[in-house]
PDB file of C-alpha atoms in Angstrom:
ATOM      1  CA  MET A  10    -214.164  33.716-336.516  1.00 46.00           C
ATOM      2  CA  SER A  11    -216.711  32.113-339.272  1.00 47.00           C
ATOM      3  CA  SER A  12    -220.625  32.736-339.720  1.00 49.00           C
ATOM      4  CA  ASN A  13    -220.660  28.838-338.888  1.00 54.00           C
ATOM      5  CA  THR A  14    -218.872  28.575-335.180  1.00 52.00           C
ATOM      6  CA  TYR A  15    -221.489  26.798-333.533  1.00 47.00           C
ATOM      7  CA  VAL A  16    -221.781  29.104-330.451  1.00 44.00           C
ATOM      8  CA  PRO A  17    -223.412  26.866-327.061  1.00 50.00           C
ATOM      9  CA  ARG A  18    -227.058  27.608-325.814  1.00 49.00           C
ATOM     10  CA  GLY A  19    -226.278  29.094-322.914  1.00 50.00           C
ATOM     11  CA  VAL A  20    -223.661  30.865-323.530  1.00 46.00           C
ATOM     12  CA  GLU A  21    -226.034  33.297-326.355  1.00 50.00           C
ATOM     13  CA  PHE A  22    -228.925  32.540-324.093  1.00 48.00           C
ATOM     14  CA  GLY A  23    -225.703  34.768-321.661  1.00 54.00           C
ATOM     15  CA  GLN A  24    -224.912  37.319-323.541  1.00 57.00           C
ATOM     16  CA  LYS A  25    -228.465  38.466-324.804  1.00 59.00           C
ATOM     17  CA  LYS A  26    -229.363  38.965-321.016  1.00 56.00           C
ATOM     18  CA  ARG A  27    -226.372  41.285-320.163  1.00 59.00           C
ATOM     19  CA  GLU A  28    -227.741  42.938-323.787  1.00 58.00           C
ATOM     20  CA  GLU A  29    -230.590  43.128-322.586  1.00 55.00           C
ATOM     21  CA  ASN A  30    -229.882  44.606-318.761  1.00 55.00           C
ATOM     22  CA  ARG A  31    -227.055  46.821-320.285  1.00 57.00           C
ATOM     23  CA  LYS A  32    -230.577  48.171-322.186  1.00 54.00           C
ATOM     24  CA  LEU A  33    -232.559  48.191-318.894  1.00 53.00           C
ATOM     25  CA  ILE A  34    -229.878  49.826-316.425  1.00 56.00           C
ATOM     26  CA  SER A  35    -229.272  52.594-319.518  1.00 67.00           C
ATOM     27  CA  ILE A  36    -232.903  53.664-318.578  1.00 68.00           C
ATOM     28  CA  GLY A  37    -233.048  52.966-315.751  1.00 65.00           C
ATOM     29  CA  GLY A  38    -229.777  55.662-315.678  1.00 70.00           C
ATOM     30  CA  ILE A  39    -231.628  58.098-317.868  1.00 76.00           C
ATOM     31  CA  PHE A  40    -234.454  58.047-314.995  1.00 74.00           C
ATOM     32  CA  LYS A  41    -232.558  58.673-312.301  1.00 76.00           C
ATOM     33  CA  PHE A  42    -230.417  61.992-313.627  1.00 75.00           C
ATOM     34  CA  LEU A  43    -233.416  63.334-314.822  1.00 79.00           C
ATOM     35  CA  GLY A  44    -234.383  63.384-312.063  1.00 79.00           C
ATOM     36  CA  LEU A  45    -231.421  63.870-309.622  1.00 77.00           C
ATOM     37  CA  GLY A  46    -231.808  67.032-312.707  1.00 78.00           C
ATOM     38  CA  LEU A  47    -235.292  68.174-311.123  1.00 81.00           C
ATOM     39  CA  LEU A  48    -234.427  67.956-307.960  1.00 80.00           C
ATOM     40  CA  LEU A  49    -230.991  69.758-308.093  1.00 77.00           C
ATOM     41  CA  ALA A  50    -233.037  72.473-310.602  1.00 76.00           C
ATOM     42  CA  PHE A  51    -235.722  72.877-307.274  1.00 79.00           C
ATOM     43  CA  LEU A  52    -232.388  73.129-305.132  1.00 78.00           C
ATOM     44  CA  ILE A  53    -230.448  75.707-307.047  1.00 83.00           C
ATOM     45  CA  VAL A  54    -232.821  78.210-308.673  1.00 81.00           C
ATOM     46  CA  PRO A  55    -234.788  79.884-305.581  1.00 81.00           C
ATOM     47  CA  LEU A  56    -229.983  80.037-304.609  1.00 83.00           C
ATOM     48  CA  ILE A  57    -229.325  81.152-308.305  1.00 84.00           C
ATOM     49  CA  TYR A  58    -232.975  84.091-307.904  1.00 82.00           C
ATOM     50  CA  ASN A  59    -231.859  85.034-304.697  1.00 82.00           C
ATOM     51  CA  PHE A  60    -228.476  85.765-305.481  1.00 85.00           C
ATOM     52  CA  THR A  61    -229.815  87.479-309.085  1.00 86.00           C
ATOM     53  CA  MET A  62    -232.119  89.757-306.965  1.00 86.00           C
ATOM     54  CA  ALA A  63    -229.751  92.034-305.564  1.00 85.00           C
ATOM     55  CA  PHE A  64    -228.077  92.961-308.672  1.00 87.00           C
ATOM     56  CA  LYS A  65    -231.552  94.133-310.542  1.00 85.00           C
ATOM     57  CA  PRO A  66    -232.854  97.402-311.011  1.00 83.00           C
ATOM     58  CA  LEU A  67    -235.852  97.705-309.185  1.00 79.00           C
ATOM     59  CA  SER A  68    -237.347  97.847-313.391  1.00 80.00           C
ATOM     60  CA  GLU A  69    -236.768  93.765-313.225  1.00 80.00           C
ATOM     61  CA  MET A  70    -238.043  93.305-309.966  1.00 80.00           C
ATOM     62  CA  ILE A  71    -241.450  94.850-310.097  1.00 79.00           C
ATOM     63  CA  LYS A  72    -241.926  92.653-313.503  1.00 79.00           C
ATOM     64  CA  TYR A  73    -244.119  89.713-313.502  1.00 78.00           C
ATOM     65  CA  PRO A  74    -243.434  87.010-313.124  1.00 79.00           C
ATOM     66  CA  PRO A  75    -240.093  87.803-312.142  1.00 76.00           C
ATOM     67  CA  PRO A  76    -236.969  87.508-314.248  1.00 80.00           C
ATOM     68  CA  ILE A  77    -235.095  84.548-313.212  1.00 80.00           C
ATOM     69  CA  PHE A  78    -231.683  85.731-314.108  1.00 83.00           C
ATOM     70  CA  VAL A  79    -231.181  89.220-314.415  1.00 83.00           C
ATOM     71  CA  LYS A  80    -230.949  91.763-317.655  1.00 84.00           C
ATOM     72  CA  ASN A  81    -229.437  95.183-316.762  1.00 84.00           C
ATOM     73  CA  PRO A  82    -226.849  94.540-313.088  1.00 85.00           C
ATOM     74  CA  THR A  83    -226.182  97.611-310.679  1.00 85.00           C
ATOM     75  CA  LEU A  84    -225.185  97.679-307.250  1.00 86.00           C
ATOM     76  CA  GLN A  85    -227.401 100.851-306.495  1.00 85.00           C
ATOM     77  CA  ASN A  86    -228.956  97.620-303.901  1.00 84.00           C
ATOM     78  CA  PHE A  87    -226.399  98.170-301.977  1.00 85.00           C
ATOM     79  CA  VAL A  88    -225.279 101.150-301.988  1.00 84.00           C
ATOM     80  CA  ASP A  89    -229.324 101.567-300.901  1.00 81.00           C
ATOM     81  CA  MET A  90    -228.771  99.225-298.652  1.00 81.00           C
ATOM     82  CA  PHE A  91    -226.261 101.558-296.331  1.00 80.00           C
ATOM     83  CA  VAL A  92    -228.406 104.540-297.576  1.00 79.00           C
ATOM     84  CA  VAL A  93    -231.345 103.382-295.748  1.00 75.00           C
ATOM     85  CA  TYR A  94    -228.827 103.430-292.207  1.00 74.00           C
ATOM     86  CA  ALA A  95    -227.697 105.950-292.799  1.00 73.00           C
ATOM     87  CA  ASN A  96    -229.966 108.578-291.012  1.00 70.00           C
ATOM     88  CA  THR A  97    -231.064 106.316-288.575  1.00 73.00           C
ATOM     89  CA  GLU A  98    -229.111 105.997-284.898  1.00 78.00           C
ATOM     90  CA  VAL A  99    -227.652 102.779-285.605  1.00 80.00           C
ATOM     91  CA  PRO A 100    -225.471 102.042-288.661  1.00 82.00           C
ATOM     92  CA  LEU A 101    -226.227  98.951-290.042  1.00 82.00           C
ATOM     93  CA  LEU A 102    -222.646  97.915-289.379  1.00 85.00           C
ATOM     94  CA  ARG A 103    -223.858  97.685-285.588  1.00 89.00           C
ATOM     95  CA  TYR A 104    -226.160  94.719-286.860  1.00 88.00           C
ATOM     96  CA  VAL A 105    -223.477  93.646-288.925  1.00 88.00           C
ATOM     97  CA  PHE A 106    -221.357  92.834-286.307  1.00 92.00           C
ATOM     98  CA  ASN A 107    -223.745  92.021-283.661  1.00 92.00           C
ATOM     99  CA  SER A 108    -224.750  89.138-285.641  1.00 92.00           C
ATOM    100  CA  VAL A 109    -221.140  88.391-286.091  1.00 92.00           C
ATOM    101  CA  TRP A 110    -220.220  88.466-282.199  1.00 93.00           C
ATOM    102  CA  THR A 111    -223.081  86.389-281.458  1.00 93.00           C
ATOM    103  CA  THR A 112    -223.296  83.620-283.916  1.00 93.00           C
ATOM    104  CA  ALA A 113    -219.477  83.520-283.807  1.00 93.00           C
ATOM    105  CA  VAL A 114    -219.209  82.547-279.635  1.00 94.00           C
ATOM    106  CA  GLY A 115    -222.832  80.605-279.504  1.00 93.00           C
ATOM    107  CA  MET A 116    -221.467  78.645-282.377  1.00 94.00           C
ATOM    108  CA  VAL A 117    -217.878  77.309-280.068  1.00 94.00           C
ATOM    109  CA  CYS A 118    -220.463  77.497-276.953  1.00 94.00           C
ATOM    110  CA  THR A 119    -222.757  75.151-278.529  1.00 94.00           C
ATOM    111  CA  VAL A 120    -220.694  72.892-280.251  1.00 94.00           C
ATOM    112  CA  PHE A 121    -218.349  72.512-277.428  1.00 94.00           C
ATOM    113  CA  VAL A 122    -220.988  71.518-274.849  1.00 93.00           C
ATOM    114  CA  SER A 123    -222.330  69.558-277.198  1.00 93.00           C
ATOM    115  CA  ILE A 124    -219.921  66.889-277.210  1.00 93.00           C
ATOM    116  CA  LEU A 125    -218.492  67.061-274.305  1.00 92.00           C
ATOM    117  CA  CYS A 126    -221.533  66.254-272.823  1.00 91.00           C
ATOM    118  CA  GLY A 127    -221.377  63.665-275.612  1.00 91.00           C
ATOM    119  CA  TYR A 128    -218.141  61.982-274.615  1.00 91.00           C
ATOM    120  CA  ALA A 129    -219.189  61.805-270.762  1.00 90.00           C
ATOM    121  CA  LEU A 130    -222.601  60.148-271.138  1.00 90.00           C
ATOM    122  CA  ALA A 131    -220.534  58.026-274.266  1.00 88.00           C
ATOM    123  CA  LYS A 132    -217.554  56.920-272.438  1.00 88.00           C
ATOM    124  CA  LEU A 133    -217.222  57.905-268.973  1.00 85.00           C
ATOM    125  CA  LYS A 134    -218.726  56.617-266.183  1.00 80.00           C
ATOM    126  CA  VAL A 135    -221.180  58.978-265.754  1.00 78.00           C
ATOM    127  CA  LYS A 136    -224.159  58.014-262.726  1.00 80.00           C
ATOM    128  CA  SER A 137    -227.371  57.443-264.761  1.00 82.00           C
ATOM    129  CA  ALA A 138    -226.547  58.393-268.010  1.00 83.00           C
ATOM    130  CA  THR A 139    -228.330  56.460-269.464  1.00 84.00           C
ATOM    131  CA  THR A 140    -231.323  57.996-267.488  1.00 89.00           C
ATOM    132  CA  ILE A 141    -229.707  61.333-268.305  1.00 87.00           C
ATOM    133  CA  PHE A 142    -229.363  60.454-272.251  1.00 87.00           C
ATOM    134  CA  ASN A 143    -233.662  59.197-272.018  1.00 88.00           C
ATOM    135  CA  ILE A 144    -234.278  62.536-270.878  1.00 89.00           C
ATOM    136  CA  ILE A 145    -232.602  64.092-273.566  1.00 87.00           C
ATOM    137  CA  ILE A 146    -234.131  61.724-276.155  1.00 87.00           C
ATOM    138  CA  ALA A 147    -237.678  62.747-274.233  1.00 87.00           C
ATOM    139  CA  SER A 148    -236.930  66.372-274.742  1.00 84.00           C
ATOM    140  CA  MET A 149    -236.183  66.251-278.585  1.00 83.00           C
ATOM    141  CA  MET A 150    -239.638  65.721-279.406  1.00 83.00           C
ATOM    142  CA  ILE A 151    -240.810  69.069-277.680  1.00 78.00           C
ATOM    143  CA  SER A 152    -241.361  71.587-280.080  1.00 76.00           C
ATOM    144  CA  LEU A 153    -239.785  75.218-279.565  1.00 72.00           C
ATOM    145  CA  SER A 154    -242.831  76.808-279.096  1.00 74.00           C
ATOM    146  CA  THR A 155    -244.054  74.812-276.483  1.00 76.00           C
ATOM    147  CA  ALA A 156    -240.784  75.978-274.209  1.00 77.00           C
ATOM    148  CA  ALA A 157    -240.694  79.891-275.471  1.00 78.00           C
ATOM    149  CA  ILE A 158    -242.098  80.530-272.561  1.00 81.00           C
ATOM    150  CA  MET A 159    -240.162  78.910-270.031  1.00 83.00           C
ATOM    151  CA  SER A 160    -237.074  79.694-272.214  1.00 83.00           C
ATOM    152  CA  TYR A 161    -237.712  83.861-271.326  1.00 84.00           C
ATOM    153  CA  LYS A 162    -238.645  83.192-267.270  1.00 87.00           C
ATOM    154  CA  ILE A 163    -235.027  81.110-267.440  1.00 86.00           C
ATOM    155  CA  THR A 164    -233.306  84.148-269.970  1.00 86.00           C
ATOM    156  CA  MET A 165    -235.284  86.785-267.320  1.00 88.00           C
ATOM    157  CA  TRP A 166    -234.203  85.283-264.328  1.00 90.00           C
ATOM    158  CA  LEU A 167    -230.678  84.744-265.291  1.00 88.00           C
ATOM    159  CA  GLY A 168    -230.497  88.053-265.483  1.00 88.00           C
ATOM    160  CA  LEU A 169    -229.320  87.998-269.359  1.00 88.00           C
ATOM    161  CA  TYR A 170    -232.429  90.170-270.589  1.00 88.00           C
ATOM    162  CA  ASN A 171    -231.209  93.721-273.252  1.00 89.00           C
ATOM    163  CA  THR A 172    -227.672  91.748-273.326  1.00 90.00           C
ATOM    164  CA  TYR A 173    -225.900  89.519-276.057  1.00 91.00           C
ATOM    165  CA  ALA A 174    -225.808  86.692-273.375  1.00 90.00           C
ATOM    166  CA  ALA A 175    -229.611  86.375-274.511  1.00 90.00           C
ATOM    167  CA  PHE A 176    -228.405  85.063-277.916  1.00 90.00           C
ATOM    168  CA  ILE A 177    -226.014  82.935-276.992  1.00 90.00           C
ATOM    169  CA  ILE A 178    -226.994  81.273-273.139  1.00 89.00           C
ATOM    170  CA  PRO A 179    -230.625  79.887-274.457  1.00 86.00           C
ATOM    171  CA  TYR A 180    -229.511  78.197-277.277  1.00 85.00           C
ATOM    172  CA  ILE A 181    -226.275  76.321-276.367  1.00 89.00           C
ATOM    173  CA  ALA A 182    -227.912  73.485-274.853  1.00 85.00           C
ATOM    174  CA  ASN A 183    -229.225  71.300-277.986  1.00 87.00           C
ATOM    175  CA  SER A 184    -230.934  68.265-277.145  1.00 89.00           C
ATOM    176  CA  SER A 185    -230.137  67.133-281.248  1.00 88.00           C
ATOM    177  CA  TYR A 186    -226.862  68.085-281.026  1.00 91.00           C
ATOM    178  CA  VAL A 187    -226.198  66.505-277.913  1.00 91.00           C
ATOM    179  CA  PHE A 188    -227.731  63.126-279.214  1.00 89.00           C
ATOM    180  CA  LEU A 189    -225.681  63.432-282.430  1.00 88.00           C
ATOM    181  CA  SER A 190    -222.695  63.615-280.527  1.00 89.00           C
ATOM    182  CA  ARG A 191    -222.868  61.120-278.032  1.00 89.00           C
ATOM    183  CA  GLN A 192    -223.781  58.653-280.949  1.00 86.00           C
ATOM    184  CA  PHE A 193    -220.590  59.747-282.441  1.00 86.00           C
ATOM    185  CA  ALA A 194    -218.726  59.102-280.012  1.00 88.00           C
ATOM    186  CA  GLU A 195    -219.680  55.518-278.955  1.00 87.00           C
ATOM    187  CA  GLY A 196    -217.584  55.073-282.506  1.00 84.00           C
ATOM    188  CA  ILE A 197    -214.060  55.775-280.205  1.00 86.00           C
ATOM    189  CA  PRO A 198    -211.910  53.042-279.304  1.00 87.00           C
ATOM    190  CA  ASP A 199    -212.195  52.364-275.545  1.00 87.00           C
ATOM    191  CA  ASP A 200    -208.246  50.995-276.318  1.00 89.00           C
ATOM    192  CA  LEU A 201    -206.924  54.916-277.435  1.00 88.00           C
ATOM    193  CA  LEU A 202    -208.595  56.656-274.365  1.00 89.00           C
ATOM    194  CA  GLU A 203    -207.442  53.482-271.667  1.00 89.00           C
ATOM    195  CA  ALA A 204    -203.327  53.987-273.446  1.00 89.00           C
ATOM    196  CA  ALA A 205    -203.928  58.055-273.067  1.00 87.00           C
ATOM    197  CA  ARG A 206    -204.765  57.038-269.483  1.00 87.00           C
ATOM    198  CA  ILE A 207    -202.171  55.065-268.254  1.00 88.00           C
ATOM    199  CA  ASP A 208    -200.655  56.972-269.473  1.00 87.00           C
ATOM    200  CA  GLY A 209    -201.371  59.707-266.831  1.00 87.00           C
ATOM    201  CA  ALA A 210    -202.646  62.411-269.382  1.00 85.00           C
ATOM    202  CA  SER A 211    -205.919  63.851-267.035  1.00 87.00           C
ATOM    203  CA  GLU A 212    -209.459  63.203-268.069  1.00 87.00           C
ATOM    204  CA  PHE A 213    -209.558  66.933-269.966  1.00 88.00           C
ATOM    205  CA  LYS A 214    -207.091  65.933-271.609  1.00 90.00           C
ATOM    206  CA  THR A 215    -207.668  62.639-273.412  1.00 90.00           C
ATOM    207  CA  PHE A 216    -211.127  64.215-274.238  1.00 90.00           C
ATOM    208  CA  ILE A 217    -209.115  66.722-276.271  1.00 90.00           C
ATOM    209  CA  VAL A 218    -205.904  64.934-277.734  1.00 89.00           C
ATOM    210  CA  ILE A 219    -207.887  61.945-278.501  1.00 89.00           C
ATOM    211  CA  ALA A 220    -211.848  62.633-278.634  1.00 89.00           C
ATOM    212  CA  VAL A 221    -211.981  66.025-280.454  1.00 89.00           C
ATOM    213  CA  PRO A 222    -209.777  64.886-283.512  1.00 89.00           C
ATOM    214  CA  ILE A 223    -212.618  61.740-284.059  1.00 87.00           C
ATOM    215  CA  LEU A 224    -214.552  63.845-283.255  1.00 88.00           C
ATOM    216  CA  ARG A 225    -214.001  66.844-286.429  1.00 88.00           C
ATOM    217  CA  PRO A 226    -216.902  65.682-288.545  1.00 87.00           C
ATOM    218  CA  ALA A 227    -219.575  65.626-285.623  1.00 88.00           C
ATOM    219  CA  ILE A 228    -218.139  68.922-284.608  1.00 91.00           C
ATOM    220  CA  ALA A 229    -218.345  70.340-288.313  1.00 89.00           C
ATOM    221  CA  THR A 230    -221.868  68.798-288.653  1.00 89.00           C
ATOM    222  CA  ILE A 231    -223.069  70.402-285.046  1.00 91.00           C
ATOM    223  CA  GLY A 232    -221.024  74.167-285.790  1.00 91.00           C
ATOM    224  CA  LEU A 233    -222.871  73.978-289.283  1.00 90.00           C
ATOM    225  CA  TYR A 234    -226.187  73.562-287.280  1.00 90.00           C
ATOM    226  CA  SER A 235    -225.230  76.458-285.016  1.00 91.00           C
ATOM    227  CA  PHE A 236    -224.443  78.387-286.910  1.00 92.00           C
ATOM    228  CA  ASN A 237    -227.486  79.156-289.889  1.00 89.00           C
ATOM    229  CA  SER A 238    -229.505  78.276-286.137  1.00 88.00           C
ATOM    230  CA  LEU A 239    -227.669  81.835-284.395  1.00 90.00           C
ATOM    231  CA  TRP A 240    -226.797  83.917-287.386  1.00 90.00           C
ATOM    232  CA  GLY A 241    -230.705  83.489-289.311  1.00 85.00           C
ATOM    233  CA  SER A 242    -232.305  84.139-285.951  1.00 84.00           C
ATOM    234  CA  SER A 243    -234.834  87.516-285.508  1.00 82.00           C
ATOM    235  CA  GLY A 244    -236.309  85.721-282.035  1.00 82.00           C
ATOM    236  CA  PRO A 245    -234.073  86.915-279.342  1.00 85.00           C
ATOM    237  CA  SER A 246    -233.586  90.289-280.462  1.00 84.00           C
ATOM    238  CA  GLY A 247    -237.467  90.422-280.187  1.00 82.00           C
ATOM    239  CA  MET A 248    -238.022  88.885-277.354  1.00 85.00           C
ATOM    240  CA  TYR A 249    -235.006  89.988-274.865  1.00 87.00           C
ATOM    241  CA  ILE A 250    -232.909  93.346-276.641  1.00 88.00           C
ATOM    242  CA  VAL A 251    -234.511  96.192-275.920  1.00 88.00           C
ATOM    243  CA  ASP A 252    -231.687  98.368-276.474  1.00 88.00           C
ATOM    244  CA  GLU A 253    -231.968  98.326-280.733  1.00 86.00           C
ATOM    245  CA  ALA A 254    -227.971  98.431-280.853  1.00 87.00           C
ATOM    246  CA  LYS A 255    -227.249  95.396-279.210  1.00 89.00           C
ATOM    247  CA  LYS A 256    -230.239  94.096-282.384  1.00 89.00           C
ATOM    248  CA  ASN A 257    -228.451  91.426-284.890  1.00 89.00           C
ATOM    249  CA  LEU A 258    -228.436  91.747-288.738  1.00 87.00           C
ATOM    250  CA  PRO A 259    -232.084  89.816-289.229  1.00 87.00           C
ATOM    251  CA  TYR A 260    -234.173  92.390-287.224  1.00 85.00           C
ATOM    252  CA  ALA A 261    -232.858  94.874-289.804  1.00 81.00           C
ATOM    253  CA  LEU A 262    -233.582  93.335-292.674  1.00 79.00           C
ATOM    254  CA  SER A 263    -236.700  92.532-291.034  1.00 76.00           C
ATOM    255  CA  ASN A 264    -237.337  96.395-290.846  1.00 72.00           C
ATOM    256  CA  ALA A 265    -236.358  96.796-294.478  1.00 65.00           C
ATOM    257  CA  ILE A 266    -239.052  94.322-295.183  1.00 60.00           C
ATOM    258  CA  ALA A 267    -241.534  96.335-293.064  1.00 59.00           C
ATOM    259  CA  GLY A 268    -240.558  99.230-295.783  1.00 56.00           C
ATOM    260  CA  GLY A 269    -242.696  98.018-298.828  1.00 57.00           C
ATOM    261  CA  LEU A 270    -241.498  98.624-302.289  1.00 53.00           C
ATOM    262  CA  ALA A 271    -239.481 101.530-302.550  1.00 56.00           C
ATOM    263  CA  ARG A 272    -236.911  99.042-299.392  1.00 70.00           C
ATOM    264  CA  GLN A 273    -237.048  96.369-301.857  1.00 78.00           C
ATOM    265  CA  GLY A 274    -233.405  96.516-303.356  1.00 78.00           C
ATOM    266  CA  ALA A 275    -232.183  96.998-300.335  1.00 79.00           C
ATOM    267  CA  GLN A 276    -234.183  94.279-298.602  1.00 81.00           C
ATOM    268  CA  ALA A 277    -232.917  91.857-301.702  1.00 83.00           C
ATOM    269  CA  ALA A 278    -228.843  93.460-300.638  1.00 84.00           C
ATOM    270  CA  MET A 279    -229.375  92.597-297.065  1.00 84.00           C
ATOM    271  CA  SER A 280    -230.949  88.775-297.905  1.00 84.00           C
ATOM    272  CA  LEU A 281    -228.231  88.529-300.267  1.00 86.00           C
ATOM    273  CA  ILE A 282    -225.610  89.007-297.418  1.00 86.00           C
ATOM    274  CA  MET A 283    -227.478  86.647-295.045  1.00 86.00           C
ATOM    275  CA  LEU A 284    -227.235  84.200-297.920  1.00 86.00           C
ATOM    276  CA  LEU A 285    -223.377  83.742-298.364  1.00 87.00           C
ATOM    277  CA  PRO A 286    -222.213  83.033-295.109  1.00 88.00           C
ATOM    278  CA  SER A 287    -224.850  80.208-294.536  1.00 85.00           C
ATOM    279  CA  LEU A 288    -223.041  79.282-298.163  1.00 85.00           C
ATOM    280  CA  ILE A 289    -219.539  79.749-297.603  1.00 87.00           C
ATOM    281  CA  ALA A 290    -220.145  77.554-293.700  1.00 85.00           C
ATOM    282  CA  LEU A 291    -221.612  74.826-295.843  1.00 83.00           C
ATOM    283  CA  ILE A 292    -219.177  74.062-298.874  1.00 84.00           C
ATOM    284  CA  ILE A 293    -216.555  74.267-295.737  1.00 84.00           C
ATOM    285  CA  THR A 294    -217.850  71.686-293.675  1.00 81.00           C
ATOM    286  CA  GLN A 295    -219.763  69.650-296.328  1.00 77.00           C
ATOM    287  CA  SER A 296    -216.804  67.105-296.978  1.00 73.00           C
ATOM    288  CA  LYS A 297    -216.729  66.464-292.324  1.00 71.00           C
ATOM    289  CA  VAL A 298    -221.152  66.321-292.646  1.00 70.00           C
ATOM    290  CA  VAL A 299    -221.601  63.816-295.054  1.00 66.00           C
ATOM    291  CA  ASP A 300    -218.976  61.613-293.654  1.00 66.00           C
ATOM    292  CA  THR A 301    -221.422  62.483-289.628  1.00 64.00           C
ATOM    293  CA  MET A 302    -224.118  61.332-292.559  1.00 60.00           C
ATOM    294  CA  ALA A 303    -222.891  58.412-293.517  1.00 59.00           C
ATOM    295  CA  HIS A 304    -221.155  56.991-290.119  1.00 57.00           C
ATOM    296  CA  ALA A 305    -225.385  57.641-288.283  1.00 54.00           C
ATOM    297  CA  GLY A 306    -226.453  55.513-291.136  1.00 46.00           C
ATOM    298  CA  ILE A 307    -224.373  52.996-290.885  1.00 44.00           C
ATOM    299  CA  LYS A 308    -224.502  52.555-287.031  1.00 49.00           C
ATOM    300  CA  GLY A 309    -228.211  52.207-287.399  1.00 41.00           C
TER     301      GLY A 309
END
């Protein structure tokens, strides 16, 4: 194109406008990535510090300011972790077993009860379903500390004191999980459910075959949150359990913390062991959790 080629004024104005928009977009993109990078740093640096702390020798742990990365990695902290409990009445692996057992059973029971209740409130002709759902919403406004005394009395009345069931039964019914599953179950097409009933399927079979596959994102989300809640809770060990052999890993970790500087390496190793299962669970369920949040946002 020659230098004398005529360019209409409107076209020239449009080109300049697009160039200005590109500059604004590039500047906006830079600030956006800077903000996201800063947020990522706030989120990931504590994880890195927790991970590297488990491999630091005591000389690096007591430095000030504490270094984020380890210079002389060692596995001695994990050895110390077992040595601390080698001569005690209850070995460390017993605490690990108790946590794994109660967390796995509690998570499965919580997920099943939550999605079954949510599905029933959303898709079955339950008498006074609206009233029940309103009560569930109201219960979400009550803090856990306020309900702790009543929860303790109910647990004692049910005869769960000093049993593994005390880790599970009081935490199965969670109003937030029921609310989430009910909102998600609202999106299940009624035609699919009606077709299954016409084919002769029972209500429970309809729930398992039709509803459960559709509710998988909600199941993953509830499973993740209930896992983290059960895995990291030391409350039941202090409130309901007397037998030392029935207490869980967070309780053992709190005892390691009470040991002071001498147990700091063992404490760091145990903290990493407590963190890894939650991190793995998040990685496994991440896509389903994102689907659930997107679905909840679309439903408004």
